[in-house]
Short mmCIF file of C-alpha atoms in Angstrom, two decimals:
data_model
loop_
_atom_site.label_atom_id
_atom_site.label_comp_id
_atom_site.label_asym_id
_atom_site.label_seq_id
_atom_site.Cartn_x
_atom_site.Cartn_y
_atom_site.Cartn_z
CA MET A 1 -4.60 28.48 -13.80
CA LYS A 2 -6.44 27.28 -10.68
CA VAL A 3 -7.13 23.60 -10.14
CA PRO A 4 -9.84 22.25 -7.83
CA LEU A 5 -7.58 19.46 -6.51
CA LEU A 6 -3.82 19.36 -6.73
CA ILE A 7 -2.02 16.18 -5.71
CA ILE A 8 1.67 16.10 -4.84
CA GLY A 9 3.10 12.74 -5.83
CA GLY A 10 2.25 10.28 -8.60
CA GLY A 11 2.77 7.18 -6.48
CA LEU A 12 0.00 4.70 -5.91
CA SER A 13 -1.79 6.72 -3.23
CA GLY A 14 -1.73 9.86 -5.36
CA LEU A 15 -2.91 8.02 -8.46
CA ALA A 16 -5.76 6.33 -6.60
CA ALA A 17 -6.82 9.61 -5.00
CA ALA A 18 -6.75 11.33 -8.37
CA ILE A 19 -8.80 8.61 -10.08
CA ARG A 20 -11.33 8.71 -7.28
CA PHE A 21 -11.75 12.47 -7.65
CA ALA A 22 -11.74 12.42 -11.47
CA ARG A 23 -14.69 10.03 -11.43
CA PHE A 24 -16.90 12.80 -10.08
CA ALA A 25 -15.35 16.16 -10.89
CA PRO A 26 -13.05 17.60 -13.56
CA GLY A 27 -9.73 19.38 -13.22
CA VAL A 28 -7.57 17.24 -10.93
CA LEU A 29 -3.82 17.56 -11.48
CA ILE A 30 -1.01 15.30 -10.21
CA LEU A 31 2.51 16.70 -9.89
CA GLU A 32 5.26 14.09 -9.91
CA LYS A 33 8.89 14.99 -9.31
CA HIS A 34 10.35 11.95 -11.04
CA SER A 35 10.09 11.44 -14.78
CA ARG A 36 8.00 8.34 -14.13
CA ILE A 37 4.96 7.61 -11.97
CA GLY A 38 4.74 4.86 -9.34
CA GLY A 39 6.74 6.31 -6.45
CA LEU A 40 8.00 3.43 -4.34
CA ASN A 41 6.60 0.92 -6.82
CA SER A 42 8.04 1.82 -10.17
CA TYR A 43 10.54 0.52 -12.74
CA TYR A 44 13.68 1.32 -14.69
CA TYR A 45 15.52 -0.03 -17.70
CA ARG A 46 18.98 -1.60 -17.93
CA ASN A 47 20.34 -3.56 -20.88
CA ASN A 48 17.00 -2.99 -22.63
CA ARG A 49 15.25 -4.90 -19.88
CA LEU A 50 12.71 -3.65 -17.42
CA PHE A 51 13.35 -3.96 -13.69
CA GLU A 52 10.71 -3.39 -11.07
CA THR A 53 11.42 -1.41 -7.94
CA GLY A 54 9.60 -1.92 -4.68
CA LEU A 55 7.12 -4.58 -5.66
CA HIS A 56 7.77 -8.06 -4.24
CA ALA A 57 4.26 -9.21 -3.77
CA ILE A 58 1.03 -7.37 -3.21
CA THR A 59 -0.68 -8.12 0.09
CA ASN A 60 -4.46 -8.22 0.71
CA TYR A 61 -5.37 -10.94 -1.78
CA ALA A 62 -9.13 -11.56 -2.04
CA GLU A 63 -11.36 -13.78 -4.15
CA PRO A 64 -13.64 -11.88 -6.57
CA GLY A 65 -16.92 -12.47 -4.68
CA ASN A 66 -15.70 -11.12 -1.34
CA LYS A 67 -17.19 -7.63 -1.49
CA LYS A 68 -15.92 -6.42 1.87
CA ALA A 69 -12.27 -7.28 1.19
CA PRO A 70 -10.00 -4.22 0.82
CA LEU A 71 -8.86 -5.28 -2.66
CA ASN A 72 -12.39 -5.51 -4.05
CA ARG A 73 -13.55 -2.36 -2.25
CA LEU A 74 -10.63 -0.52 -3.79
CA LEU A 75 -11.43 -1.71 -7.30
CA ARG A 76 -15.08 -0.65 -6.88
CA GLN A 77 -14.06 2.76 -5.60
CA LEU A 78 -11.80 3.30 -8.60
CA LYS A 79 -14.30 1.70 -10.95
CA LEU A 80 -11.69 -0.67 -12.26
CA SER A 81 -13.11 -3.95 -13.38
CA ARG A 82 -11.28 -6.95 -11.98
CA ASP A 83 -11.47 -8.54 -15.42
CA ARG A 84 -8.89 -6.06 -16.62
CA LEU A 85 -6.39 -7.37 -14.09
CA ASP A 86 -4.58 -10.65 -14.12
CA PHE A 87 -3.82 -11.81 -10.59
CA HIS A 88 -1.49 -14.62 -9.55
CA GLN A 89 -1.40 -15.90 -5.98
CA GLN A 90 1.78 -16.77 -4.11
CA LEU A 91 2.81 -20.42 -3.91
CA GLN A 92 4.09 -20.55 -0.32
CA SER A 93 6.17 -18.26 1.79
CA GLU A 94 8.26 -18.98 4.84
CA ILE A 95 9.42 -17.36 8.02
CA LEU A 96 12.77 -18.98 8.67
CA PHE A 97 14.65 -18.38 11.90
CA GLN A 98 17.86 -20.21 11.09
CA ASP A 99 18.83 -23.00 13.50
CA CYS A 100 15.57 -22.43 15.41
CA GLU A 101 12.27 -22.87 13.63
CA SER A 102 10.38 -22.30 10.41
CA LEU A 103 6.75 -21.42 9.67
CA VAL A 104 5.39 -21.92 6.18
CA PHE A 105 2.31 -19.97 5.13
CA SER A 106 0.20 -19.39 2.06
CA ASN A 107 -3.05 -17.66 1.13
CA ASN A 108 -4.81 -20.40 3.06
CA PHE A 109 -4.78 -19.20 6.68
CA GLU A 110 -5.28 -22.76 7.97
CA GLN A 111 -1.73 -23.54 6.95
CA ILE A 112 0.02 -21.20 9.37
CA ARG A 113 -2.52 -22.04 12.06
CA ASP A 114 -1.63 -25.73 11.72
CA GLU A 115 2.08 -24.90 11.69
CA ILE A 116 1.70 -23.04 14.98
CA VAL A 117 -0.36 -25.82 16.56
CA GLY A 118 2.34 -28.33 15.59
CA LYS A 119 5.42 -26.29 16.44
CA PHE A 120 4.28 -24.07 19.31
CA PRO A 121 1.75 -26.19 21.24
CA HIS A 122 1.94 -23.90 24.30
CA SER A 123 0.81 -20.96 22.19
CA THR A 124 -2.08 -22.68 20.42
CA ASP A 125 -4.75 -21.21 22.72
CA GLY A 126 -3.13 -17.79 22.73
CA PHE A 127 -2.99 -17.72 18.95
CA ALA A 128 -6.67 -18.65 18.74
CA LYS A 129 -7.44 -15.81 21.18
CA LEU A 130 -5.38 -13.43 19.05
CA VAL A 131 -7.36 -14.34 15.92
CA THR A 132 -10.67 -13.90 17.76
CA PHE A 133 -9.54 -10.56 19.15
CA LEU A 134 -8.54 -9.31 15.72
CA GLU A 135 -11.91 -10.27 14.22
CA ASP A 136 -13.67 -7.61 16.30
CA TYR A 137 -10.89 -5.08 16.44
CA ASN A 138 -11.17 -1.86 14.42
CA PRO A 139 -7.62 -0.80 13.48
CA PHE A 140 -8.78 2.37 11.72
CA LYS A 141 -9.91 4.15 14.85
CA THR A 142 -7.53 6.85 15.99
CA THR A 143 -5.96 5.71 19.28
CA ILE A 144 -2.76 6.25 21.18
CA PHE A 145 0.23 3.98 20.53
CA CYS A 146 -0.24 0.51 21.90
CA SER A 147 2.73 -1.87 21.73
CA ALA A 148 1.98 -4.94 19.61
CA ARG A 149 4.97 -6.68 21.17
CA GLN A 150 3.57 -6.22 24.68
CA PHE A 151 0.12 -7.28 23.53
CA LEU A 152 1.50 -10.49 21.99
CA HIS A 153 3.63 -11.11 25.06
CA ASN A 154 0.47 -11.23 27.16
CA LEU A 155 -1.12 -13.79 24.82
CA LEU A 156 1.68 -16.02 23.58
CA PRO A 157 4.08 -17.79 25.96
CA ASP A 158 6.62 -18.52 23.17
CA GLN A 159 8.89 -15.51 22.66
CA LEU A 160 10.28 -17.12 19.50
CA LEU A 161 6.78 -17.26 17.97
CA ILE A 162 6.23 -13.57 18.77
CA ASP A 163 9.43 -12.63 16.95
CA MET A 164 8.57 -14.91 14.04
CA LEU A 165 5.11 -13.41 13.61
CA LEU A 166 6.45 -9.87 13.83
CA CYS A 167 9.28 -10.41 11.33
CA PRO A 168 7.25 -10.34 8.07
CA LEU A 169 4.76 -7.80 9.39
CA MET A 170 7.53 -5.39 10.36
CA TYR A 171 9.44 -5.90 7.13
CA TYR A 172 6.30 -5.19 5.11
CA GLY A 173 5.21 -2.10 6.89
CA SER A 174 6.64 -0.92 10.18
CA SER A 175 8.24 2.49 10.45
CA ILE A 176 8.97 1.93 14.13
CA GLU A 177 12.04 0.22 15.57
CA ASP A 178 11.54 -3.20 17.20
CA ASP A 179 7.81 -2.75 17.68
CA MET A 180 4.57 -1.93 15.91
CA ASP A 181 1.47 -0.10 16.87
CA LEU A 182 -1.23 -2.67 17.63
CA SER A 183 -3.49 -1.17 14.95
CA GLN A 184 -0.70 -1.46 12.38
CA PHE A 185 -0.08 -5.02 13.52
CA ALA A 186 -3.77 -5.84 13.05
CA ILE A 187 -3.81 -4.37 9.53
CA MET A 188 -0.64 -6.20 8.50
CA PHE A 189 -1.65 -9.51 10.14
CA ARG A 190 -4.86 -9.49 8.11
CA ALA A 191 -3.13 -8.29 4.93
CA ILE A 192 -0.36 -10.91 4.98
CA PHE A 193 -1.54 -13.96 6.93
CA GLN A 194 -5.31 -13.89 6.56
CA GLU A 195 -5.68 -12.43 3.07
CA GLY A 196 -2.32 -13.27 1.55
CA MET A 197 -0.05 -12.29 -1.27
CA PHE A 198 -0.29 -12.07 -5.05
CA ARG A 199 1.07 -10.15 -7.99
CA PRO A 200 -0.16 -9.04 -11.38
CA GLY A 201 0.78 -11.22 -14.35
CA GLY A 202 2.54 -8.39 -16.14
CA THR A 203 5.05 -5.95 -14.73
CA ILE A 204 4.43 -3.02 -12.41
CA LYS A 205 4.63 -0.89 -15.56
CA ASP A 206 1.58 -2.66 -17.01
CA PHE A 207 -0.28 -2.05 -13.75
CA LEU A 208 0.73 1.63 -13.64
CA ASP A 209 -0.15 2.07 -17.33
CA LEU A 210 -3.59 0.61 -16.67
CA LEU A 211 -4.18 3.06 -13.82
CA LEU A 212 -2.84 5.96 -15.86
CA ASN A 213 -4.99 5.15 -18.90
CA HIS A 214 -8.02 4.89 -16.65
CA TYR A 215 -7.12 8.23 -15.06
CA HIS A 216 -6.67 9.93 -18.43
CA SER A 217 -9.93 8.46 -19.71
CA LEU A 218 -11.66 10.15 -16.76
CA GLY A 219 -10.10 13.46 -17.79
CA GLY A 220 -7.36 13.67 -15.15
CA ASN A 221 -4.10 15.50 -15.73
CA LEU A 222 -0.53 14.58 -14.83
CA ARG A 223 2.74 16.45 -15.03
CA THR A 224 5.97 14.53 -14.46
CA GLY A 225 9.44 15.92 -13.85
CA VAL A 226 8.07 18.83 -11.86
CA GLU A 227 9.23 19.41 -8.32
CA VAL A 228 7.17 21.32 -5.79
CA LYS A 229 9.47 23.69 -3.93
CA GLU A 230 7.01 25.41 -1.66
CA ILE A 231 3.37 25.25 -0.61
CA LEU A 232 1.77 28.70 -0.47
CA HIS A 233 -0.55 29.24 2.47
CA LYS A 234 -1.99 31.87 4.71
CA ASN A 235 -4.08 31.48 7.89
CA GLN A 236 -3.96 27.67 7.58
CA ILE A 237 -5.46 27.84 4.09
CA VAL A 238 -3.40 26.63 1.14
CA HIS A 239 -3.77 28.53 -2.11
CA GLY A 240 -1.14 27.03 -4.35
CA VAL A 241 2.36 25.68 -4.87
CA VAL A 242 5.58 27.01 -6.34
CA LEU A 243 7.56 24.68 -8.59
CA SER A 244 11.35 24.70 -8.71
CA SER A 245 11.04 26.34 -12.13
CA GLY A 246 9.37 29.27 -10.39
CA GLU A 247 5.97 28.50 -11.90
CA VAL A 248 3.02 28.95 -9.53
CA ILE A 249 0.00 26.64 -9.64
CA GLU A 250 -3.04 27.77 -7.69
CA CYS A 251 -5.43 25.26 -6.16
CA ASP A 252 -8.59 25.01 -4.07
CA ASN A 253 -7.49 21.81 -2.33
CA LEU A 254 -4.18 20.07 -1.91
CA LEU A 255 -3.46 16.44 -1.15
CA SER A 256 0.16 15.68 -0.31
CA THR A 257 1.55 12.17 -0.56
CA ALA A 258 5.09 13.44 0.00
CA GLY A 259 5.17 12.41 3.66
CA LEU A 260 4.66 14.32 6.90
CA ALA A 261 8.12 15.87 7.38
CA GLU A 262 8.49 16.38 3.63
CA THR A 263 5.18 18.27 3.53
CA GLN A 264 6.09 20.33 6.60
CA THR A 265 9.29 21.33 4.82
CA LEU A 266 7.27 22.50 1.79
CA LEU A 267 5.03 24.48 4.14
CA GLN A 268 8.18 26.02 5.65
CA GLU A 269 6.95 25.00 9.07
CA PRO A 270 9.47 24.54 11.85
CA GLN A 271 10.01 20.83 12.35
CA PRO A 272 10.20 19.19 15.73
CA ASP A 273 13.51 17.47 16.46
CA GLN A 274 13.44 13.95 15.24
CA LYS A 275 14.15 11.68 18.17
CA THR A 276 13.31 8.37 16.58
CA ALA A 277 15.17 6.83 13.68
CA ARG A 278 13.68 6.47 10.24
CA LEU A 279 14.16 2.97 8.93
CA ALA A 280 16.10 2.61 5.73
CA PHE A 281 16.71 -0.43 3.58
CA VAL A 282 18.97 -1.78 0.85
CA GLU A 283 17.56 -3.89 -1.94
CA SER A 284 19.48 -6.05 -4.40
CA ILE A 285 18.35 -7.68 -7.61
CA PHE A 286 20.15 -10.71 -9.00
CA GLN A 287 19.13 -11.65 -12.50
CA LEU A 288 19.59 -15.23 -13.77
CA PRO A 289 18.70 -16.99 -17.02
CA GLY A 290 15.17 -18.45 -16.83
CA LYS A 291 16.50 -21.86 -17.83
CA ARG A 292 18.37 -22.02 -14.51
CA ARG A 293 15.15 -21.82 -12.54
CA HIS A 294 15.53 -25.41 -11.33
CA ILE A 295 18.51 -24.51 -9.11
CA LEU A 296 16.25 -22.30 -6.95
CA PRO A 297 13.51 -23.38 -4.54
CA PRO A 298 10.48 -24.41 -6.63
CA ASP A 299 7.74 -23.38 -4.22
CA ARG A 300 8.88 -20.44 -2.11
CA THR A 301 7.59 -16.99 -3.06
CA ILE A 302 8.95 -14.91 -0.17
CA LEU A 303 11.35 -15.97 2.59
CA PHE A 304 11.63 -13.84 5.70
CA TYR A 305 14.80 -15.02 7.39
CA ASN A 306 16.53 -14.23 10.64
CA SER A 307 19.65 -15.71 12.20
CA GLY A 308 19.03 -16.84 15.74
CA ARG A 309 16.01 -16.55 18.01
CA LYS A 310 15.87 -12.80 18.52
CA PHE A 311 14.70 -10.58 15.68
CA HIS A 312 16.18 -7.06 15.59
CA TYR A 313 14.24 -4.56 13.53
CA LYS A 314 16.17 -1.35 13.92
CA SER A 315 18.60 0.92 12.18
CA PRO A 316 21.93 -0.94 12.27
CA SER A 317 25.26 0.55 13.33
CA ASP A 318 26.89 -0.98 10.24
CA LEU A 319 25.85 0.08 6.73
CA VAL A 320 23.66 -3.00 6.39
CA ASP A 321 22.32 -5.59 8.83
CA PHE A 322 22.57 -8.97 7.12
CA ARG A 323 21.30 -10.88 10.18
CA SER A 324 17.80 -10.71 8.76
CA GLY A 325 16.11 -9.92 5.51
CA VAL A 326 13.52 -10.68 2.90
CA ILE A 327 14.23 -12.92 -0.07
CA CYS A 328 11.77 -12.71 -2.93
CA LEU A 329 11.53 -15.15 -5.84
CA PRO A 330 9.11 -13.24 -8.09
CA PHE A 331 8.73 -16.12 -10.57
CA ASN A 332 7.16 -18.34 -7.90
CA PHE A 333 3.55 -17.21 -8.22
CA GLU A 334 0.79 -19.51 -9.43
CA GLY A 335 0.39 -19.74 -13.18
CA LEU A 336 3.29 -17.50 -14.23
CA GLN A 337 5.23 -18.53 -17.33
CA THR A 338 9.01 -18.70 -16.88
CA GLN A 339 10.49 -15.70 -18.65
CA GLU A 340 13.84 -15.49 -20.44
CA TYR A 341 15.29 -14.08 -17.23
CA ILE A 342 14.31 -14.60 -13.62
CA GLU A 343 15.24 -12.69 -10.49
CA VAL A 344 16.23 -13.25 -6.91
CA ARG A 345 15.65 -10.13 -4.82
CA SER A 346 16.81 -9.28 -1.32
CA THR A 347 16.02 -6.59 1.23
CA HIS A 348 17.91 -5.79 4.43
CA LEU A 349 17.83 -3.04 7.03
CA ALA A 350 20.37 -0.29 6.37
CA ASN A 351 21.87 2.74 8.05
CA TYR A 352 21.00 5.93 6.17
CA ALA A 353 23.60 8.14 7.85
CA GLY A 354 26.36 5.68 7.02
CA TRP A 355 25.46 5.67 3.33
CA LYS A 356 25.02 9.43 3.37
CA ASN A 357 28.63 9.79 4.61
CA LEU A 358 29.82 7.95 1.52
CA GLU A 359 27.92 10.25 -0.84
CA THR A 360 30.84 12.56 -1.57
CA ASP A 361 33.29 9.71 -2.12
CA ARG A 362 31.86 8.15 -5.26
CA GLU A 363 34.44 5.41 -5.43
CA ARG A 364 33.94 4.19 -1.88
CA TYR A 365 30.19 4.39 -2.33
CA MET A 366 30.38 2.15 -5.40
CA VAL A 367 32.71 -0.28 -3.63
CA GLN A 368 30.25 -0.52 -0.70
CA LYS A 369 27.35 -1.05 -3.06
CA ILE A 370 29.09 -3.96 -4.76
CA GLU A 371 30.20 -5.37 -1.42
CA THR A 372 26.62 -5.17 -0.15
CA ALA A 373 25.34 -7.13 -3.14
CA GLY A 374 28.09 -9.71 -2.60
CA ARG A 375 27.40 -10.20 1.09
CA SER A 376 23.67 -10.32 0.48
CA LYS A 377 24.22 -13.02 -2.14
CA ASP A 378 26.37 -15.04 0.29
CA VAL A 379 23.68 -14.88 2.96
CA LEU A 380 20.95 -15.83 0.48
CA GLU A 381 22.93 -18.77 -0.89
CA LYS A 382 23.08 -20.34 2.59
CA ILE A 383 19.27 -20.30 2.58
CA ILE A 384 18.14 -20.98 -0.99
CA GLY A 385 21.25 -22.67 -2.44
CA LYS A 386 24.04 -21.54 -4.73
CA PHE A 387 23.11 -19.26 -7.62
CA GLY A 388 26.01 -16.79 -7.71
CA SER A 389 27.77 -18.27 -10.73
CA ASP A 390 24.58 -17.91 -12.80
CA ILE A 391 24.07 -14.19 -12.19
CA VAL A 392 24.00 -12.26 -15.47
CA TYR A 393 23.16 -8.85 -14.01
CA GLN A 394 22.85 -7.38 -10.54
CA ASP A 395 21.96 -4.04 -9.06
CA THR A 396 21.62 -2.62 -5.58
CA PHE A 397 19.50 0.26 -4.32
CA THR A 398 20.89 2.02 -1.27
CA PRO A 399 18.89 4.38 0.97
CA LEU A 400 20.33 7.19 -1.17
CA THR A 401 18.97 5.63 -4.38
CA ILE A 402 15.56 5.30 -2.76
CA GLU A 403 15.66 8.86 -1.44
CA ARG A 404 16.64 10.21 -4.84
CA PHE A 405 13.94 8.47 -6.83
CA THR A 406 11.06 8.44 -4.35
CA ALA A 407 11.74 11.70 -2.49
CA LYS A 408 11.18 9.79 0.77
CA LYS A 409 13.34 11.51 3.36
CA GLU A 410 16.34 9.35 4.32
CA GLY A 411 15.09 6.66 1.95
CA ALA A 412 12.64 5.56 4.63
CA ILE A 413 10.15 3.59 2.55
CA TYR A 414 7.66 3.32 5.41
CA GLY A 415 8.01 6.98 6.23
CA SER A 416 7.76 8.72 9.55
CA PRO A 417 7.37 6.76 12.80
CA GLN A 418 4.44 9.12 13.43
CA LYS A 419 1.28 8.48 11.42
CA ILE A 420 -1.62 10.89 10.83
CA LYS A 421 -4.56 8.55 10.47
CA ASP A 422 -7.12 11.20 9.54
CA GLY A 423 -4.72 13.00 7.18
CA ASN A 424 -5.37 16.26 8.99
CA ILE A 425 -2.28 18.35 9.75
CA GLY A 426 -4.04 21.53 10.76
CA TYR A 427 -5.01 23.09 7.43
CA THR A 428 -8.53 23.56 6.10
CA ASN A 429 -7.79 22.41 2.56
CA LEU A 430 -4.56 20.40 2.80
CA PHE A 431 -4.50 16.73 3.74
CA LEU A 432 -1.95 13.93 3.83
CA ALA A 433 -2.36 10.64 2.01
CA GLY A 434 -0.09 7.68 1.46
CA THR A 435 2.72 6.35 3.63
CA ASP A 436 2.43 8.81 6.50
CA GLN A 437 -1.33 8.55 6.68
CA GLY A 438 -0.57 5.04 7.84
CA PHE A 439 -1.82 2.48 5.31
CA MET A 440 0.96 0.32 3.90
CA GLY A 441 1.52 -1.72 0.80
CA ILE A 442 0.09 -1.19 -2.66
CA ILE A 443 -3.53 -1.86 -1.74
CA GLY A 444 -3.19 0.03 1.54
CA SER A 445 -1.64 3.12 0.01
CA MET A 446 -4.25 3.20 -2.74
CA LEU A 447 -7.05 2.89 -0.18
CA SER A 448 -5.38 5.72 1.71
CA GLY A 449 -5.66 8.01 -1.31
CA VAL A 450 -9.26 6.98 -1.91
CA SER A 451 -10.35 7.39 1.69
CA MET A 452 -8.72 10.82 2.11
CA VAL A 453 -10.55 12.06 -1.00
CA ASN A 454 -13.80 10.54 0.28
CA GLN A 455 -13.43 12.02 3.77
CA HIS A 456 -12.10 15.47 3.03
CA ILE A 457 -12.44 16.47 -0.60
CA LEU A 458 -15.51 15.07 -2.35
CA SER A 459 -18.02 16.75 -0.07
CA ARG A 460 -16.68 20.11 -1.23
CA PHE A 461 -17.75 19.53 -4.84
CA MET B 1 -39.04 12.08 -12.79
CA THR B 2 -41.68 9.59 -11.79
CA ARG B 3 -41.24 7.30 -8.81
CA GLU B 4 -40.53 4.42 -11.18
CA GLU B 5 -37.87 6.43 -12.99
CA ILE B 6 -36.20 7.37 -9.73
CA LYS B 7 -36.19 3.75 -8.67
CA ALA B 8 -34.60 2.77 -11.98
CA LEU B 9 -32.03 5.52 -11.57
CA ILE B 10 -30.98 4.27 -8.13
CA LEU B 11 -30.72 0.69 -9.31
CA GLU B 12 -28.71 1.80 -12.32
CA ILE B 13 -26.29 3.67 -10.07
CA ILE B 14 -25.91 0.65 -7.78
CA GLU B 15 -25.35 -1.65 -10.72
CA ASP B 16 -22.69 0.74 -11.88
CA ILE B 17 -20.97 0.53 -8.49
CA ASP B 18 -21.19 -3.22 -8.22
CA GLU B 19 -21.71 -5.18 -11.40
CA GLU B 20 -22.49 -8.31 -9.38
CA ALA B 21 -25.31 -6.68 -7.43
CA ASP B 22 -28.33 -8.98 -7.33
CA PHE B 23 -31.69 -7.20 -7.39
CA ALA B 24 -33.83 -10.33 -7.77
CA THR B 25 -34.66 -10.60 -4.09
CA LEU B 26 -34.32 -6.92 -3.17
CA GLN B 27 -36.92 -5.77 -0.63
CA PRO B 28 -37.73 -2.11 -1.36
CA ASP B 29 -38.45 -1.28 2.29
CA GLN B 30 -35.34 -2.94 3.75
CA PRO B 31 -31.89 -1.30 4.03
CA LEU B 32 -29.94 -1.46 0.77
CA ARG B 33 -26.69 -1.75 2.66
CA ASP B 34 -27.41 -5.09 4.28
CA GLN B 35 -29.13 -6.61 1.28
CA LEU B 36 -26.48 -5.67 -1.26
CA ASP B 37 -23.44 -5.80 1.01
CA LEU B 38 -22.69 -2.13 0.42
CA ASP B 39 -20.37 -0.29 2.77
CA SER B 40 -20.16 3.40 3.57
CA MET B 41 -17.63 3.92 0.79
CA ASP B 42 -20.05 2.49 -1.78
CA PHE B 43 -22.79 4.58 -0.28
CA LEU B 44 -20.83 7.73 -0.97
CA ASP B 45 -20.80 6.70 -4.64
CA ILE B 46 -24.60 6.87 -4.77
CA VAL B 47 -24.48 10.39 -3.34
CA MET B 48 -21.72 11.44 -5.73
CA GLU B 49 -23.44 9.96 -8.78
CA LEU B 50 -26.65 11.83 -7.94
CA ARG B 51 -24.61 14.98 -7.66
CA LYS B 52 -22.84 14.36 -10.96
CA ARG B 53 -25.92 13.36 -12.92
CA HIS B 54 -28.51 15.71 -11.43
CA GLN B 55 -26.51 18.38 -9.61
CA LEU B 56 -28.14 17.29 -6.34
CA GLN B 57 -26.31 18.39 -3.21
CA ILE B 58 -27.29 15.94 -0.51
CA PRO B 59 -26.08 17.07 2.92
CA GLU B 60 -24.53 14.42 5.12
CA GLU B 61 -27.35 14.64 7.66
CA ASP B 62 -29.77 13.53 4.95
CA TYR B 63 -27.85 10.33 4.12
CA PRO B 64 -30.18 8.21 6.33
CA HIS B 65 -32.98 9.06 3.88
CA LEU B 66 -31.16 6.97 1.30
CA ALA B 67 -31.25 3.82 3.40
CA SER B 68 -33.82 1.74 1.49
CA LEU B 69 -35.04 1.88 -2.08
CA ASN B 70 -38.45 3.23 -0.94
CA SER B 71 -36.93 5.90 1.29
CA CYS B 72 -34.63 6.96 -1.57
CA VAL B 73 -37.64 7.45 -3.84
CA ASN B 74 -39.55 9.37 -1.15
CA TYR B 75 -36.61 11.63 -0.49
CA LEU B 76 -35.65 12.23 -4.11
CA GLU B 77 -39.14 12.64 -5.59
CA PRO B 78 -39.54 16.35 -4.71
CA LEU B 79 -35.90 17.06 -5.57
CA LEU B 80 -36.13 15.46 -9.00
CA LYS B 81 -39.66 16.51 -9.94
CA ASN B 82 -38.37 18.71 -12.78
CA ALA B 83 -35.58 16.41 -13.86
#
């Protein structure tokens, strides 16, 4: 069996790439290691209830008529009618630096602009210059690393404002410690502050099912529970993959969404020493009865909090860094009905090596997991009020959980600090898509899959 | 295909790409891109649809021939004469 396009990974970038290809040519095959598709944005069941993983909010909201917006471009490229999707915008979100300052923002960009004018008058002009600069800036051009922190420092006299602006953008898509590439900053600034956040009315499963049905209706194929063990290649040309079962699948073209280092491992290429840390996270879910909704903030969708003035975005020396984090209240989107159960979700930076050390000592690992959930809850309660006594179920994902289910090395959800913007890693018929190609978030990763197929694959058919 | 049929084909493909496309004021000699707010990704869809429907291989250097509705028809007429 020889397939024209083989895709490693049934996450959102792989699915989007596969749909894009299937629209024009037959025979595409996705190989997914996990039993379920979705990658970083998937789901699982406990107590007969579905829990989402990954998804807090989708960035890059756009109104239907805005043809140039990434969201609408993506839907056109996949030939998915917007009528089939049910979108709900965020209410308001907040960047809260405890005991310092707070900035509230929504899908109306004027709101954060006004907040900055009122709270950081010295930076008003600088912020206006930043917005003007970003209007003409093309973040998709391949350039050398340019520090967003330094760039902001030259524009904005308030260091606190710089840290506050970087906090949500880093948490939603930086694979680099304490800084971002300017191009990544520009993409995330637009995605979060200028376009805004939303979520589908149903669960991530409904969204994935919709994509999968669309893919199948176009004749695409998917195999789950199959792990690629090796990529077969000669003279920089890939001719197939070997599965862990020993089965060989031959292909004309290969698109890998597994990540840069992960793909290099499959190619059995020597890997350069990793000098920079991969950023890992812990996530906790606290489930409460829907009828207790009134004890939680009524109008906050996401809270990005930090204690103190200085924001540290780096791999902590402890297992978890509770000094900052993301709190998500997924029921606080416009027009959502209150369900039987609601959730409070938290994310914090974590230390992969520390968790890895606990792997062999199951008991200590479990104790640390429970302790992490408890400490996270304590921190959250200081910000959004007491809810601990109403928790009916809780779960925590450590970097090891994330690594196991997403195959992202070291559980680093944003992948390698190094990004390959053109997807080219030196092979004639193998390209990268997804996290390590450099687009982040659900819309970003899907556009990554689409654009890699457009640039490298479609012209060959 | 006649020139009229080719024109209809192109419009059908564009309508397929963007269901909100408005042809009422479309100037046949002006760039499609500006008038219909198409970007390069949408443009690739036109090329791919022509390939899928009529097995036409349009090399990248010929893409400028597809700029306006009139230039599309001029370019495609000899290629689709037996279609």
